[in-house]
mmCIF file of N, CA and C in Angstrom:
data_model
loop_
_atom_site.group_PDB
_atom_site.id
_atom_site.type_symbol
_atom_site.label_atom_id
_atom_site.label_comp_id
_atom_site.label_asym_id
_atom_site.label_seq_id
_atom_site.Cartn_x
_atom_site.Cartn_y
_atom_site.Cartn_z
ATOM 1 N N GLN A 990 26.103 -2.274 95.105
ATOM 2 C CA GLN A 990 26.065 -3.123 93.933
ATOM 3 C C GLN A 990 26.913 -2.532 92.818
ATOM 4 N N VAL A 991 27.141 -3.342 91.812
ATOM 5 C CA VAL A 991 27.980 -2.942 90.688
ATOM 6 C C VAL A 991 27.142 -2.908 89.427
ATOM 7 N N GLN A 992 27.365 -1.888 88.621
ATOM 8 C CA GLN A 992 26.710 -1.790 87.325
ATOM 9 C C GLN A 992 27.742 -1.608 86.230
ATOM 10 N N LEU A 993 27.498 -2.274 85.101
ATOM 11 C CA LEU A 993 28.298 -2.054 83.900
ATOM 12 C C LEU A 993 27.364 -1.487 82.843
ATOM 13 N N VAL A 994 27.743 -0.356 82.283
ATOM 14 C CA VAL A 994 26.891 0.291 81.289
ATOM 15 C C VAL A 994 27.677 0.468 80.004
ATOM 16 N N GLU A 995 27.212 -0.222 78.946
ATOM 17 C CA GLU A 995 27.850 -0.089 77.640
ATOM 18 C C GLU A 995 27.245 1.080 76.885
ATOM 19 N N SER A 996 28.029 1.650 76.000
ATOM 20 C CA SER A 996 27.537 2.702 75.119
ATOM 21 C C SER A 996 28.342 2.682 73.837
ATOM 22 N N GLY A 997 27.774 3.298 72.794
ATOM 23 C CA GLY A 997 28.509 3.455 71.553
ATOM 24 C C GLY A 997 28.033 2.590 70.406
ATOM 25 N N GLY A 998 27.067 1.730 70.634
ATOM 26 C CA GLY A 998 26.579 0.899 69.538
ATOM 27 C C GLY A 998 25.800 1.714 68.519
ATOM 28 N N GLY A 999 25.476 1.072 67.409
ATOM 29 C CA GLY A 999 24.708 1.755 66.388
ATOM 30 C C GLY A 999 24.846 1.081 65.046
ATOM 31 N N LEU A 1000 24.462 1.817 64.011
ATOM 32 C CA LEU A 1000 24.519 1.328 62.637
ATOM 33 C C LEU A 1000 25.745 1.916 61.944
ATOM 34 N N VAL A 1001 26.490 1.070 61.255
ATOM 35 C CA VAL A 1001 27.682 1.513 60.545
ATOM 36 C C VAL A 1001 27.781 0.749 59.237
ATOM 37 N N GLN A 1002 28.340 1.384 58.227
ATOM 38 C CA GLN A 1002 28.504 0.720 56.938
ATOM 39 C C GLN A 1002 29.693 -0.223 56.965
ATOM 40 N N PRO A 1003 29.672 -1.249 56.126
ATOM 41 C CA PRO A 1003 30.845 -2.135 56.038
ATOM 42 C C PRO A 1003 32.112 -1.339 55.745
ATOM 43 N N GLY A 1004 33.161 -1.708 56.452
ATOM 44 C CA GLY A 1004 34.427 -0.995 56.330
ATOM 45 C C GLY A 1004 34.577 0.155 57.301
ATOM 46 N N GLY A 1005 33.501 0.480 57.986
ATOM 47 C CA GLY A 1005 33.522 1.598 58.921
ATOM 48 C C GLY A 1005 34.071 1.221 60.284
ATOM 49 N N SER A 1006 34.059 2.213 61.161
ATOM 50 C CA SER A 1006 34.581 2.039 62.518
ATOM 51 C C SER A 1006 33.529 2.445 63.539
ATOM 52 N N LEU A 1007 33.661 1.865 64.712
ATOM 53 C CA LEU A 1007 32.731 2.184 65.789
ATOM 54 C C LEU A 1007 33.423 1.930 67.120
ATOM 55 N N PRO A 1008 33.405 2.918 68.006
ATOM 56 C CA PRO A 1008 33.973 2.688 69.332
ATOM 57 C C PRO A 1008 32.873 2.330 70.330
ATOM 58 N N LEU A 1009 33.176 1.381 71.198
ATOM 59 C CA LEU A 1009 32.290 1.030 72.300
ATOM 60 C C LEU A 1009 32.999 1.345 73.612
ATOM 61 N N SER A 1010 32.212 1.620 74.617
ATOM 62 C CA SER A 1010 32.783 1.794 75.948
ATOM 63 C C SER A 1010 31.885 1.120 76.965
ATOM 64 N N CYS A 1011 32.473 0.785 78.090
ATOM 65 C CA CYS A 1011 31.742 0.124 79.173
ATOM 66 C C CYS A 1011 32.280 0.679 80.481
ATOM 67 N N ALA A 1012 31.414 1.379 81.199
ATOM 68 C CA ALA A 1012 31.813 2.008 82.450
ATOM 69 C C ALA A 1012 31.251 1.241 83.633
ATOM 70 N N ALA A 1013 32.104 0.966 84.577
ATOM 71 C CA ALA A 1013 31.692 0.273 85.799
ATOM 72 C C ALA A 1013 31.484 1.276 86.925
ATOM 73 N N SER A 1014 30.457 1.041 87.696
ATOM 74 C CA SER A 1014 30.198 1.920 88.836
ATOM 75 C C SER A 1014 29.700 1.085 90.007
ATOM 76 N N GLY A 1015 29.824 1.654 91.198
ATOM 77 C CA GLY A 1015 29.371 0.951 92.391
ATOM 78 C C GLY A 1015 30.500 0.785 93.384
ATOM 79 N N SER A 1016 30.307 -0.171 94.241
ATOM 80 C CA SER A 1016 31.250 -0.407 95.332
ATOM 81 C C SER A 1016 32.415 -1.270 94.834
ATOM 82 N N ILE A 1017 33.327 -0.637 94.119
ATOM 83 C CA ILE A 1017 34.404 -1.350 93.444
ATOM 84 C C ILE A 1017 35.748 -1.023 94.068
ATOM 85 N N PHE A 1018 36.496 -2.048 94.427
ATOM 86 C CA PHE A 1018 37.871 -1.846 94.866
ATOM 87 C C PHE A 1018 38.813 -1.853 93.670
ATOM 88 N N SER A 1019 38.629 -2.842 92.796
ATOM 89 C CA SER A 1019 39.442 -2.915 91.592
ATOM 90 C C SER A 1019 38.755 -3.790 90.556
ATOM 91 N N LEU A 1020 39.207 -3.653 89.321
ATOM 92 C CA LEU A 1020 38.738 -4.496 88.234
ATOM 93 C C LEU A 1020 39.862 -5.402 87.797
ATOM 94 N N ASN A 1021 39.580 -6.666 87.687
ATOM 95 C CA ASN A 1021 40.592 -7.606 87.207
ATOM 96 C C ASN A 1021 40.370 -7.848 85.719
ATOM 97 N N LEU A 1022 39.998 -9.056 85.343
ATOM 98 C CA LEU A 1022 39.797 -9.381 83.941
ATOM 99 C C LEU A 1022 38.595 -8.633 83.371
ATOM 100 N N LEU A 1023 38.781 -8.060 82.178
ATOM 101 C CA LEU A 1023 37.697 -7.396 81.461
ATOM 102 C C LEU A 1023 37.562 -8.050 80.087
ATOM 103 N N CYS A 1024 36.338 -8.184 79.618
ATOM 104 C CA CYS A 1024 36.108 -8.852 78.341
ATOM 105 C C CYS A 1024 35.007 -8.154 77.556
ATOM 106 N N TRP A 1025 35.048 -8.366 76.266
ATOM 107 C CA TRP A 1025 33.931 -8.071 75.393
ATOM 108 C C TRP A 1025 33.520 -9.375 74.723
ATOM 109 N N SER A 1026 32.223 -9.623 74.701
ATOM 110 C CA SER A 1026 31.702 -10.761 73.962
ATOM 111 C C SER A 1026 30.543 -10.256 73.103
ATOM 112 N N ARG A 1027 30.065 -11.117 72.213
ATOM 113 C CA ARG A 1027 28.966 -10.709 71.340
ATOM 114 C C ARG A 1027 28.076 -11.904 71.038
ATOM 115 N N GLN A 1028 26.851 -11.584 70.696
ATOM 116 C CA GLN A 1028 25.900 -12.631 70.345
ATOM 117 C C GLN A 1028 25.040 -12.166 69.195
ATOM 118 N N SER A 1029 25.023 -12.982 68.148
ATOM 119 C CA SER A 1029 24.174 -12.730 66.989
ATOM 120 C C SER A 1029 22.937 -13.606 67.092
ATOM 121 N N PRO A 1030 21.841 -13.227 66.439
ATOM 122 C CA PRO A 1030 20.623 -14.035 66.498
ATOM 123 C C PRO A 1030 20.876 -15.464 66.031
ATOM 124 N N GLY A 1031 20.435 -16.405 66.834
ATOM 125 C CA GLY A 1031 20.573 -17.808 66.483
ATOM 126 C C GLY A 1031 21.945 -18.393 66.724
ATOM 127 N N LYS A 1032 22.846 -17.606 67.279
ATOM 128 C CA LYS A 1032 24.203 -18.097 67.534
ATOM 129 C C LYS A 1032 24.532 -18.020 69.016
ATOM 130 N N GLN A 1033 25.520 -18.804 69.416
ATOM 131 C CA GLN A 1033 25.977 -18.764 70.797
ATOM 132 C C GLN A 1033 26.817 -17.506 71.022
ATOM 133 N N ARG A 1034 26.855 -17.076 72.288
ATOM 134 C CA ARG A 1034 27.677 -15.926 72.615
ATOM 135 C C ARG A 1034 29.139 -16.254 72.331
ATOM 136 N N GLU A 1035 29.825 -15.312 71.718
ATOM 137 C CA GLU A 1035 31.219 -15.504 71.304
ATOM 138 C C GLU A 1035 32.112 -14.545 72.083
ATOM 139 N N LEU A 1036 33.206 -15.056 72.629
ATOM 140 C CA LEU A 1036 34.167 -14.198 73.302
ATOM 141 C C LEU A 1036 34.991 -13.466 72.247
ATOM 142 N N VAL A 1037 35.000 -12.161 72.307
ATOM 143 C CA VAL A 1037 35.687 -11.357 71.302
ATOM 144 C C VAL A 1037 37.115 -11.023 71.731
ATOM 145 N N VAL A 1038 37.260 -10.545 72.953
ATOM 146 C CA VAL A 1038 38.584 -10.126 73.404
ATOM 147 C C VAL A 1038 38.595 -10.028 74.926
ATOM 148 N N THR A 1039 39.752 -10.318 75.513
ATOM 149 C CA THR A 1039 39.931 -10.157 76.947
ATOM 150 C C THR A 1039 41.151 -9.287 77.212
ATOM 151 N N ILE A 1040 41.146 -8.620 78.367
ATOM 152 C CA ILE A 1040 42.314 -7.853 78.797
ATOM 153 C C ILE A 1040 42.475 -8.057 80.295
ATOM 154 N N THR A 1041 43.688 -8.438 80.698
ATOM 155 C CA THR A 1041 43.941 -8.679 82.113
ATOM 156 C C THR A 1041 44.239 -7.361 82.825
ATOM 157 N N SER A 1042 44.375 -7.443 84.125
ATOM 158 C CA SER A 1042 44.690 -6.252 84.912
ATOM 159 C C SER A 1042 46.068 -5.702 84.558
ATOM 160 N N ARG A 1043 46.916 -6.559 83.977
ATOM 161 C CA ARG A 1043 48.251 -6.122 83.567
ATOM 162 C C ARG A 1043 48.286 -5.643 82.121
ATOM 163 N N GLY A 1044 47.128 -5.695 81.467
ATOM 164 C CA GLY A 1044 47.069 -5.196 80.104
ATOM 165 C C GLY A 1044 47.320 -6.226 79.025
ATOM 166 N N GLN A 1045 47.421 -7.487 79.400
ATOM 167 C CA GLN A 1045 47.608 -8.529 78.402
ATOM 168 C C GLN A 1045 46.288 -8.792 77.700
ATOM 169 N N THR A 1046 46.344 -8.878 76.385
ATOM 170 C CA THR A 1046 45.126 -9.018 75.594
ATOM 171 C C THR A 1046 45.115 -10.334 74.824
ATOM 172 N N THR A 1047 43.912 -10.844 74.595
ATOM 173 C CA THR A 1047 43.708 -12.026 73.768
ATOM 174 C C THR A 1047 42.494 -11.771 72.899
ATOM 175 N N TYR A 1048 42.696 -11.874 71.593
ATOM 176 C CA TYR A 1048 41.632 -11.580 70.626
ATOM 177 C C TYR A 1048 41.143 -12.863 69.951
ATOM 178 N N ALA A 1049 39.863 -12.902 69.636
ATOM 179 C CA ALA A 1049 39.345 -13.959 68.785
ATOM 180 C C ALA A 1049 39.960 -13.804 67.401
ATOM 181 N N TYR A 1050 40.161 -14.918 66.733
ATOM 182 C CA TYR A 1050 40.807 -14.884 65.419
ATOM 183 C C TYR A 1050 40.021 -13.999 64.454
ATOM 184 N N SER A 1051 38.704 -14.023 64.582
ATOM 185 C CA SER A 1051 37.845 -13.305 63.643
ATOM 186 C C SER A 1051 38.003 -11.787 63.721
ATOM 187 N N VAL A 1052 38.564 -11.274 64.810
ATOM 188 C CA VAL A 1052 38.669 -9.817 64.952
ATOM 189 C C VAL A 1052 40.107 -9.337 65.051
ATOM 190 N N GLN A 1053 41.057 -10.258 65.014
ATOM 191 C CA GLN A 1053 42.468 -9.877 65.125
ATOM 192 C C GLN A 1053 42.845 -8.890 64.030
ATOM 193 N N GLY A 1054 43.534 -7.834 64.431
ATOM 194 C CA GLY A 1054 43.973 -6.827 63.479
ATOM 195 C C GLY A 1054 42.917 -5.781 63.159
ATOM 196 N N ARG A 1055 41.682 -5.999 63.603
ATOM 197 C CA ARG A 1055 40.605 -5.042 63.314
ATOM 198 C C ARG A 1055 40.075 -4.377 64.586
ATOM 199 N N PHE A 1056 40.038 -5.101 65.679
ATOM 200 C CA PHE A 1056 39.516 -4.604 66.944
ATOM 201 C C PHE A 1056 40.663 -4.362 67.911
ATOM 202 N N ALA A 1057 40.464 -3.400 68.809
ATOM 203 C CA ALA A 1057 41.455 -3.126 69.845
ATOM 204 C C ALA A 1057 40.744 -2.811 71.158
ATOM 205 N N ILE A 1058 41.222 -3.427 72.221
ATOM 206 C CA ILE A 1058 40.636 -3.201 73.547
ATOM 207 C C ILE A 1058 41.597 -2.350 74.373
ATOM 208 N N TYR A 1059 41.018 -1.431 75.144
ATOM 209 C CA TYR A 1059 41.798 -0.579 76.037
ATOM 210 C C TYR A 1059 41.081 -0.516 77.374
ATOM 211 N N ARG A 1060 41.825 -0.258 78.416
ATOM 212 C CA ARG A 1060 41.202 -0.073 79.720
ATOM 213 C C ARG A 1060 41.790 1.158 80.393
ATOM 214 N N ASP A 1061 40.931 1.850 81.118
ATOM 215 C CA ASP A 1061 41.346 2.995 81.922
ATOM 216 C C ASP A 1061 40.938 2.672 83.344
ATOM 217 N N ASN A 1062 41.880 2.230 84.142
ATOM 218 C CA ASN A 1062 41.566 1.775 85.482
ATOM 219 C C ASN A 1062 41.067 2.920 86.370
ATOM 220 N N ALA A 1063 41.581 4.110 86.154
ATOM 221 C CA ALA A 1063 41.149 5.251 86.962
ATOM 222 C C ALA A 1063 39.680 5.568 86.707
ATOM 223 N N LYS A 1064 39.261 5.415 85.465
ATOM 224 C CA LYS A 1064 37.865 5.685 85.115
ATOM 225 C C LYS A 1064 36.997 4.441 85.220
ATOM 226 N N LYS A 1065 37.608 3.308 85.525
ATOM 227 C CA LYS A 1065 36.876 2.036 85.623
ATOM 228 C C LYS A 1065 36.098 1.784 84.331
ATOM 229 N N THR A 1066 36.773 1.961 83.223
ATOM 230 C CA THR A 1066 36.137 1.862 81.914
ATOM 231 C C THR A 1066 36.991 1.022 80.982
ATOM 232 N N VAL A 1067 36.309 0.228 80.173
ATOM 233 C CA VAL A 1067 36.974 -0.553 79.141
ATOM 234 C C VAL A 1067 36.394 -0.135 77.798
ATOM 235 N N TYR A 1068 37.248 -0.050 76.802
ATOM 236 C CA TYR A 1068 36.868 0.415 75.488
ATOM 237 C C TYR A 1068 37.122 -0.674 74.452
ATOM 238 N N LEU A 1069 36.336 -0.645 73.388
ATOM 239 C CA LEU A 1069 36.562 -1.532 72.258
ATOM 240 C C LEU A 1069 36.487 -0.689 70.998
ATOM 241 N N GLN A 1070 37.611 -0.542 70.328
ATOM 242 C CA GLN A 1070 37.654 0.163 69.057
ATOM 243 C C GLN A 1070 37.530 -0.864 67.943
ATOM 244 N N MET A 1071 36.468 -0.732 67.152
ATOM 245 C CA MET A 1071 36.201 -1.695 66.096
ATOM 246 C C MET A 1071 36.408 -1.007 64.749
ATOM 247 N N ASN A 1072 37.325 -1.545 63.965
ATOM 248 C CA ASN A 1072 37.644 -0.995 62.649
ATOM 249 C C ASN A 1072 37.375 -2.043 61.571
ATOM 250 N N SER A 1073 37.306 -1.582 60.334
ATOM 251 C CA SER A 1073 37.089 -2.484 59.188
ATOM 252 C C SER A 1073 35.928 -3.435 59.464
ATOM 253 N N LEU A 1074 34.840 -2.882 59.916
ATOM 254 C CA LEU A 1074 33.703 -3.707 60.307
ATOM 255 C C LEU A 1074 33.093 -4.429 59.120
ATOM 256 N N GLU A 1075 32.619 -5.628 59.389
ATOM 257 C CA GLU A 1075 32.009 -6.502 58.386
ATOM 258 C C GLU A 1075 30.586 -6.826 58.820
ATOM 259 N N PRO A 1076 29.725 -7.176 57.864
ATOM 260 C CA PRO A 1076 28.348 -7.555 58.252
ATOM 261 C C PRO A 1076 28.321 -8.676 59.292
ATOM 262 N N GLU A 1077 29.337 -9.548 59.253
ATOM 263 C CA GLU A 1077 29.402 -10.654 60.211
ATOM 264 C C GLU A 1077 29.665 -10.181 61.644
ATOM 265 N N ASP A 1078 30.060 -8.929 61.805
ATOM 266 C CA ASP A 1078 30.275 -8.377 63.142
ATOM 267 C C ASP A 1078 28.975 -7.901 63.787
ATOM 268 N N THR A 1079 27.881 -7.941 63.040
ATOM 269 C CA THR A 1079 26.590 -7.536 63.592
ATOM 270 C C THR A 1079 26.197 -8.429 64.758
ATOM 271 N N ALA A 1080 25.942 -7.818 65.893
ATOM 272 C CA ALA A 1080 25.633 -8.587 67.100
ATOM 273 C C ALA A 1080 25.311 -7.611 68.228
ATOM 274 N N VAL A 1081 24.829 -8.166 69.322
ATOM 275 C CA VAL A 1081 24.762 -7.414 70.571
ATOM 276 C C VAL A 1081 26.085 -7.646 71.288
ATOM 277 N N TYR A 1082 26.726 -6.564 71.654
ATOM 278 C CA TYR A 1082 28.024 -6.630 72.313
ATOM 279 C C TYR A 1082 27.860 -6.415 73.814
ATOM 280 N N TYR A 1083 28.467 -7.304 74.580
ATOM 281 C CA TYR A 1083 28.374 -7.265 76.042
ATOM 282 C C TYR A 1083 29.773 -7.106 76.644
ATOM 283 N N CYS A 1084 29.852 -6.306 77.683
ATOM 284 C CA CYS A 1084 31.104 -6.263 78.427
ATOM 285 C C CYS A 1084 30.943 -7.069 79.718
ATOM 286 N N TYR A 1085 32.073 -7.556 80.179
ATOM 287 C CA TYR A 1085 32.136 -8.392 81.382
ATOM 288 C C TYR A 1085 33.284 -7.883 82.245
ATOM 289 N N ALA A 1086 33.080 -7.902 83.538
ATOM 290 C CA ALA A 1086 34.144 -7.490 84.441
ATOM 291 C C ALA A 1086 34.235 -8.429 85.629
ATOM 292 N N GLU A 1087 35.452 -8.766 85.953
ATOM 293 C CA GLU A 1087 35.746 -9.509 87.181
ATOM 294 C C GLU A 1087 36.072 -8.429 88.208
ATOM 295 N N VAL A 1088 35.180 -8.260 89.176
ATOM 296 C CA VAL A 1088 35.247 -7.117 90.080
ATOM 297 C C VAL A 1088 35.635 -7.558 91.478
ATOM 298 N N VAL A 1089 36.577 -6.845 92.067
ATOM 299 C CA VAL A 1089 36.860 -7.007 93.490
ATOM 300 C C VAL A 1089 36.068 -5.914 94.208
ATOM 301 N N LEU A 1090 35.113 -6.342 95.006
ATOM 302 C CA LEU A 1090 34.226 -5.397 95.655
ATOM 303 C C LEU A 1090 34.936 -4.695 96.803
ATOM 304 N N ALA A 1091 34.559 -3.447 97.022
ATOM 305 C CA ALA A 1091 35.170 -2.679 98.102
ATOM 306 C C ALA A 1091 34.780 -3.242 99.469
ATOM 307 N N THR A 1092 33.625 -3.874 99.532
ATOM 308 C CA THR A 1092 33.149 -4.442 100.793
ATOM 309 C C THR A 1092 33.667 -5.859 100.920
ATOM 310 N N GLY A 1093 34.615 -6.053 101.794
ATOM 311 C CA GLY A 1093 35.115 -7.392 102.060
ATOM 312 C C GLY A 1093 36.066 -7.936 101.019
ATOM 313 N N LEU A 1094 36.370 -7.119 99.990
ATOM 314 C CA LEU A 1094 37.292 -7.548 98.929
ATOM 315 C C LEU A 1094 36.873 -8.867 98.314
ATOM 316 N N VAL A 1095 35.572 -9.063 98.214
ATOM 317 C CA VAL A 1095 35.037 -10.270 97.585
ATOM 318 C C VAL A 1095 35.001 -10.063 96.072
ATOM 319 N N GLN A 1096 35.305 -11.121 95.329
ATOM 320 C CA GLN A 1096 35.312 -11.021 93.877
ATOM 321 C C GLN A 1096 33.966 -11.460 93.314
ATOM 322 N N GLY A 1097 33.484 -10.711 92.317
ATOM 323 C CA GLY A 1097 32.232 -11.070 91.659
ATOM 324 C C GLY A 1097 32.327 -10.851 90.171
ATOM 325 N N ASP A 1098 31.450 -11.511 89.427
ATOM 326 C CA ASP A 1098 31.408 -11.416 87.978
ATOM 327 C C ASP A 1098 30.172 -10.627 87.570
ATOM 328 N N TYR A 1099 30.385 -9.659 86.676
ATOM 329 C CA TYR A 1099 29.285 -8.794 86.268
ATOM 330 C C TYR A 1099 29.270 -8.626 84.751
ATOM 331 N N TRP A 1100 28.051 -8.509 84.225
ATOM 332 C CA TRP A 1100 27.832 -8.298 82.803
ATOM 333 C C TRP A 1100 27.068 -6.996 82.590
ATOM 334 N N GLY A 1101 27.348 -6.340 81.468
ATOM 335 C CA GLY A 1101 26.552 -5.211 81.056
ATOM 336 C C GLY A 1101 25.275 -5.672 80.370
ATOM 337 N N GLN A 1102 24.432 -4.708 80.014
ATOM 338 C CA GLN A 1102 23.132 -5.028 79.433
ATOM 339 C C GLN A 1102 23.213 -5.258 77.931
ATOM 340 N N GLY A 1103 24.317 -4.903 77.337
ATOM 341 C CA GLY A 1103 24.501 -5.120 75.910
ATOM 342 C C GLY A 1103 24.177 -3.890 75.083
ATOM 343 N N THR A 1104 24.877 -3.772 73.957
ATOM 344 C CA THR A 1104 24.617 -2.685 73.021
ATOM 345 C C THR A 1104 24.651 -3.251 71.601
ATOM 346 N N GLN A 1105 23.674 -2.866 70.799
ATOM 347 C CA GLN A 1105 23.526 -3.424 69.456
ATOM 348 C C GLN A 1105 24.485 -2.751 68.482
ATOM 349 N N VAL A 1106 25.186 -3.572 67.734
ATOM 350 C CA VAL A 1106 26.030 -3.095 66.640
ATOM 351 C C VAL A 1106 25.517 -3.740 65.349
ATOM 352 N N THR A 1107 25.183 -2.910 64.383
ATOM 353 C CA THR A 1107 24.685 -3.397 63.107
ATOM 354 C C THR A 1107 25.575 -2.863 61.999
ATOM 355 N N VAL A 1108 26.114 -3.799 61.210
ATOM 356 C CA VAL A 1108 26.974 -3.418 60.094
ATOM 357 C C VAL A 1108 26.223 -3.736 58.811
ATOM 358 N N SER A 1109 25.827 -2.686 58.108
ATOM 359 C CA SER A 1109 24.990 -2.883 56.921
ATOM 360 C C SER A 1109 25.086 -1.656 56.028
ATOM 361 N N SER A 1110 24.963 -1.906 54.733
ATOM 362 C CA SER A 1110 24.935 -0.790 53.791
ATOM 363 C C SER A 1110 23.491 -0.386 53.488
#
């Protein structure tokens, strides 16, 4: 099976920075599309940023210029560097991976358990 484990959430003041990471483990042949999404109380889950296997990125307008996504294929890890954080960025952040499984090269979709990010003074 495949597991995605996020880490790095916490409390940060407005204007601060916070790095998140998401490590994939299990029977993985390769990782294709990787994403970060977030969900605030009472709101629908919002796609924050995606990165393809070739490194092409797409950011939500609300985070453009403030957030940056990176991937390390050797470590099977995706990172989200969040800068100039605003109270509106408060949410549970989830990572998503499109995984090609080592067994049979079947593709599957996996989500992490989420990590809380709170931006408050």
